[in-house]
PDB file of C-alpha atoms in Angstrom:
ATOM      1  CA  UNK Y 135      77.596  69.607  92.851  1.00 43.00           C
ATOM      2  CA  UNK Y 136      80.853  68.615  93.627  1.00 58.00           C
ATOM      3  CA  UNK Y 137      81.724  68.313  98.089  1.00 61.00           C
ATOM      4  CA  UNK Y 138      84.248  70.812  97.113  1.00 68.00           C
ATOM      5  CA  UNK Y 139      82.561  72.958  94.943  1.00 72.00           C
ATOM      6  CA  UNK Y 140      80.610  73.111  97.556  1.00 78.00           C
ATOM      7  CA  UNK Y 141      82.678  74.022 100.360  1.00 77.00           C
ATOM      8  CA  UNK Y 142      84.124  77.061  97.614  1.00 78.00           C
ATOM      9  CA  UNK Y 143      80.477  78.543  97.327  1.00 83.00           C
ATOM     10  CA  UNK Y 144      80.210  78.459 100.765  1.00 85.00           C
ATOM     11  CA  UNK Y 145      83.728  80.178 101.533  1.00 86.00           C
ATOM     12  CA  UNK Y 146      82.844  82.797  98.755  1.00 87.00           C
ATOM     13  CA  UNK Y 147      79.787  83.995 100.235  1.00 90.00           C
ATOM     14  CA  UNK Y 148      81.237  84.265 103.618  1.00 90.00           C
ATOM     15  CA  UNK Y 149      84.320  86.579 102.159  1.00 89.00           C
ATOM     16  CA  UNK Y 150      82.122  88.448  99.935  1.00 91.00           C
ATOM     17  CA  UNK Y 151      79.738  89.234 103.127  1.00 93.00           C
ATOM     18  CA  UNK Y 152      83.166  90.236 105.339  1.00 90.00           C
ATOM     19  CA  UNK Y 153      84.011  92.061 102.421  1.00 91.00           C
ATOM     20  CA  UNK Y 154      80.774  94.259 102.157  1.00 92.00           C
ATOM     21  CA  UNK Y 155      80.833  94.755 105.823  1.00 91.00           C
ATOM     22  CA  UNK Y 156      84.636  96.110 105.837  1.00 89.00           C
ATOM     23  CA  UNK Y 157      84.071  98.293 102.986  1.00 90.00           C
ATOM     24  CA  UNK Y 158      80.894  99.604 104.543  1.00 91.00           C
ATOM     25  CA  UNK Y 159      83.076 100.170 107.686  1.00 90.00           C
ATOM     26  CA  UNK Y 160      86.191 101.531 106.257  1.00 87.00           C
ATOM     27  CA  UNK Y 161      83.608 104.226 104.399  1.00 87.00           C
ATOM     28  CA  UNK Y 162      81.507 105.094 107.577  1.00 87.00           C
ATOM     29  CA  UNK Y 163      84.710 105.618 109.836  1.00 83.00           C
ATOM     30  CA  UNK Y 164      86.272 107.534 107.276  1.00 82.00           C
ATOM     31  CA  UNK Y 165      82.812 110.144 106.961  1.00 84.00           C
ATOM     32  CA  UNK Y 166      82.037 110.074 110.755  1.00 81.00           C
ATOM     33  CA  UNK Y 167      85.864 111.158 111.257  1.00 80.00           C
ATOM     34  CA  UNK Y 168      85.672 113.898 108.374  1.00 80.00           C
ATOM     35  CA  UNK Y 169      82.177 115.196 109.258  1.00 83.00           C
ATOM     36  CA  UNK Y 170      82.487 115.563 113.116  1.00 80.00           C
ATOM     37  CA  UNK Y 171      86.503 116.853 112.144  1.00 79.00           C
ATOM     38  CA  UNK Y 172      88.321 114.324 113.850  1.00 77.00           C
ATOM     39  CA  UNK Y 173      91.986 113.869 114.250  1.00 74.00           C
ATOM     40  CA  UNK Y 174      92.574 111.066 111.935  1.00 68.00           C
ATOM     41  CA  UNK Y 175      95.376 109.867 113.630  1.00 74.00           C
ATOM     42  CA  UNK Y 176      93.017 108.525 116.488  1.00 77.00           C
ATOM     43  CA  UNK Y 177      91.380 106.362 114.131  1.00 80.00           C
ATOM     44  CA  UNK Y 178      94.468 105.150 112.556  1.00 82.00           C
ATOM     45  CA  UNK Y 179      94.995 102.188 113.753  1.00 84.00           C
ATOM     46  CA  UNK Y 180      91.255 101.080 113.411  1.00 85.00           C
ATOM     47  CA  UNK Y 181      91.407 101.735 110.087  1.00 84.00           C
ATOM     48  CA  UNK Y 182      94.233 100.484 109.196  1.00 86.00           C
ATOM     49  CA  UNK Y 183      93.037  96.934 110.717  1.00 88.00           C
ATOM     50  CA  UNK Y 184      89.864  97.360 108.602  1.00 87.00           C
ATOM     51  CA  UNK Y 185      91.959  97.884 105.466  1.00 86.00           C
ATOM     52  CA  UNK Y 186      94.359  95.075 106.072  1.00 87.00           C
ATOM     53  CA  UNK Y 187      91.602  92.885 106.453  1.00 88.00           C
ATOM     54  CA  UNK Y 188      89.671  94.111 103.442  1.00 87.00           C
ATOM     55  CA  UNK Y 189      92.602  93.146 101.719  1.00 88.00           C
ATOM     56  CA  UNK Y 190      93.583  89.664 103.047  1.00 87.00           C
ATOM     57  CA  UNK Y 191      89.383  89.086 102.172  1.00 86.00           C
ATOM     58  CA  UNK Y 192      89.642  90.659  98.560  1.00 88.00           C
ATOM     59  CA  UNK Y 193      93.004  88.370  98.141  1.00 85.00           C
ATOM     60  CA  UNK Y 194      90.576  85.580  99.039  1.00 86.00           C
ATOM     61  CA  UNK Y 195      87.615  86.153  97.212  1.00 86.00           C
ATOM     62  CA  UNK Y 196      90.299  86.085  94.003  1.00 84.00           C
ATOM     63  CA  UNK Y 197      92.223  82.795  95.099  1.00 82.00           C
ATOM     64  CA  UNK Y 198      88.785  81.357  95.370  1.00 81.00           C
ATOM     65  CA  UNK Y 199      87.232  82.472  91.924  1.00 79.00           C
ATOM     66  CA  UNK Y 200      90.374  81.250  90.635  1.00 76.00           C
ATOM     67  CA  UNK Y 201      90.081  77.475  92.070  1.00 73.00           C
ATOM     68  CA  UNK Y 202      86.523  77.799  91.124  1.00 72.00           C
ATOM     69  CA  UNK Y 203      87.060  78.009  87.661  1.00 64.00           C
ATOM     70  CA  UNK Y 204      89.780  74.538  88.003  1.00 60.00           C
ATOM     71  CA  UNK Y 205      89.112  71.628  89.481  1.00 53.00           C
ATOM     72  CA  UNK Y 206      91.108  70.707  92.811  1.00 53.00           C
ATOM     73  CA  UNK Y 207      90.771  67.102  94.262  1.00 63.00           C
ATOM     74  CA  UNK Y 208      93.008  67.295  97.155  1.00 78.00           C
ATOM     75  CA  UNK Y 209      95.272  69.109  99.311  1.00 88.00           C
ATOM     76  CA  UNK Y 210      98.159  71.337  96.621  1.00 89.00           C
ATOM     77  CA  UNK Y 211     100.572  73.761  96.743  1.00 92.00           C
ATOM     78  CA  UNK Y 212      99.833  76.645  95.318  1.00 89.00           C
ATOM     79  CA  UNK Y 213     103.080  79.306  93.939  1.00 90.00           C
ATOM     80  CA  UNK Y 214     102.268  82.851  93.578  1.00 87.00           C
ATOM     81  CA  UNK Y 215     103.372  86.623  93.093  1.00 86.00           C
ATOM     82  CA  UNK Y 216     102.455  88.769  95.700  1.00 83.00           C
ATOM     83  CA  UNK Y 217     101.710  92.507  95.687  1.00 80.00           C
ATOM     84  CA  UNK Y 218     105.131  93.300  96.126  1.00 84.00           C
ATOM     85  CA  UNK Y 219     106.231  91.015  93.221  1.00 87.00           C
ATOM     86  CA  UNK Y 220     107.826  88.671  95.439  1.00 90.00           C
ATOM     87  CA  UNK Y 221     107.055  84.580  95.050  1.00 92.00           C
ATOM     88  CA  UNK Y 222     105.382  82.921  97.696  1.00 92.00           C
ATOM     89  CA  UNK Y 223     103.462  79.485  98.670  1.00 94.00           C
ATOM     90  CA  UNK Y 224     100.487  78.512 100.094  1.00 92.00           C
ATOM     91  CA  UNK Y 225      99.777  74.941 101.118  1.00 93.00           C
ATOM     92  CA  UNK Y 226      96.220  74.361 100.810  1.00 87.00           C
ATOM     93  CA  UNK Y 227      94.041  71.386 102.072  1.00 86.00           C
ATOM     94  CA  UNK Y 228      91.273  70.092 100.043  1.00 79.00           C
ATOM     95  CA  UNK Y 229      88.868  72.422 101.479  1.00 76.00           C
ATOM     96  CA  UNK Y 230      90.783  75.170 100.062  1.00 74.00           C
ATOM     97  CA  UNK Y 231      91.805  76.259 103.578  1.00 83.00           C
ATOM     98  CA  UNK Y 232      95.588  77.384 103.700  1.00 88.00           C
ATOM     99  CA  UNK Y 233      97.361  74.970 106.339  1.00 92.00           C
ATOM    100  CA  UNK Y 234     100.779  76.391 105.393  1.00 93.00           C
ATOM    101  CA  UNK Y 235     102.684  79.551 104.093  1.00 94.00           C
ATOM    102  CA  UNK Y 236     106.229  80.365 103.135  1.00 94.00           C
ATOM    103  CA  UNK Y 237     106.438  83.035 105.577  1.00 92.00           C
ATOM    104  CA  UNK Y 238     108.425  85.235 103.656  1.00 94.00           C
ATOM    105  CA  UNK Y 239     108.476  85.876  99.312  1.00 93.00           C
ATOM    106  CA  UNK Y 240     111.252  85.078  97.233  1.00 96.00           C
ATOM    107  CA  UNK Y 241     112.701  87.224  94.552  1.00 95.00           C
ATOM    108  CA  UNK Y 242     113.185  84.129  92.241  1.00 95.00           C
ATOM    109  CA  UNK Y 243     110.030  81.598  91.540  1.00 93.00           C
ATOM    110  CA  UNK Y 244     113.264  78.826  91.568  1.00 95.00           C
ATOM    111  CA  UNK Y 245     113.536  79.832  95.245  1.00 95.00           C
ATOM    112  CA  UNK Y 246     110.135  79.991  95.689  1.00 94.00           C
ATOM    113  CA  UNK Y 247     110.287  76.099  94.815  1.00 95.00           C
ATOM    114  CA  UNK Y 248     113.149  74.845  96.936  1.00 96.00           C
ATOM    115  CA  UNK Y 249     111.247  76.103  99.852  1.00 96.00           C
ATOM    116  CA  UNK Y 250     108.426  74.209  98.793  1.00 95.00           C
ATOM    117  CA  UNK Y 251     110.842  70.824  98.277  1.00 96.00           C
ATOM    118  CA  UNK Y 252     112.262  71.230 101.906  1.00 95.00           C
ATOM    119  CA  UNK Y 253     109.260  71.787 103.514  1.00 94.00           C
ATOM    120  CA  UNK Y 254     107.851  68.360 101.438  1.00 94.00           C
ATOM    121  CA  UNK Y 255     111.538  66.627 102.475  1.00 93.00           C
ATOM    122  CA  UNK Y 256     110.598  67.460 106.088  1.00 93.00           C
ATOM    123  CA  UNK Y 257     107.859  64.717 106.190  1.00 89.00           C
ATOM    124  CA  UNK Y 258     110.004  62.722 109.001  1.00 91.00           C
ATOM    125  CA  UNK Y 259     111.438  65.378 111.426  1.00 92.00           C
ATOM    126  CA  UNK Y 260     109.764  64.744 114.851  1.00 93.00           C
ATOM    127  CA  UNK Y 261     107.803  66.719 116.706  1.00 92.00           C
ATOM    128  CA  UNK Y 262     108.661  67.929 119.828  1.00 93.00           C
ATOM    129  CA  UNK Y 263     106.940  69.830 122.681  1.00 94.00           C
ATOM    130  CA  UNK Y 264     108.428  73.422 123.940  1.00 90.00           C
ATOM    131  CA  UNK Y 265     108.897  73.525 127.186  1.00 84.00           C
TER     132      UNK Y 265
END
């Protein structure tokens, strides 16, 4: 098996576990709240960080199958839809980690591109330290 290959197998089983354990989560705080009748609005905010992160995990767990099924020798960039139908980017090293983002989504893939060119252009801006 391929090093990377590798490395995706291992990333997959550690989203679908997070996964399992959100869901699980998500369904237990949401009974607990409905069978003791309480407010829901006091477990807003948990569950609404349990759902977010079910989602960023299930968004995962796709981008992963995905590169699973292609080969992917090295660090890419990687255009996309996202749920709102916007374009977006993801810079991903060659362990499938994302190093980069665009931050925001585009309404035109085009766009979506000439972000990716200036951020590539950028190669020789220093670096400074804030102070």
């Amino acid at each position: 098996m391929r090093p990377q290959r590798e490395v995706l197998e291992k990333l997959k089983a550690d989203y679908e576990e997070k996964t399992r354990g959100l869901r699980a989560y998500v369904g237990e705080l949401t009974d607990m709240a409905s069978k003791h009748g309480t407010d829901s609005a006091l477990l807003e905010e948990d569950l609404t960080k349990a759902k977010d992160d079910l989602q960023y995990y299930e968004f995962e767990l796709e981008e992963i199958n995905g590169q699973m099924g292609k080969e992917h020798d090295g660090t890419a960039y990687w255009v996309f839809k996202d749920a709102a139908g916007e374009w977006r980017w993801h810079l991903r090293a060659s362990n499938n980690r994302i190093i980069a983002d665009s931050g925001e989504g585009y309404h035109h893939r085009q766009d979506c591109l000439h972000a990716v060119e200036l951020v590539k252009a950028s190669k020789d801006v220093p670096v400074k330290d804030k102070e």
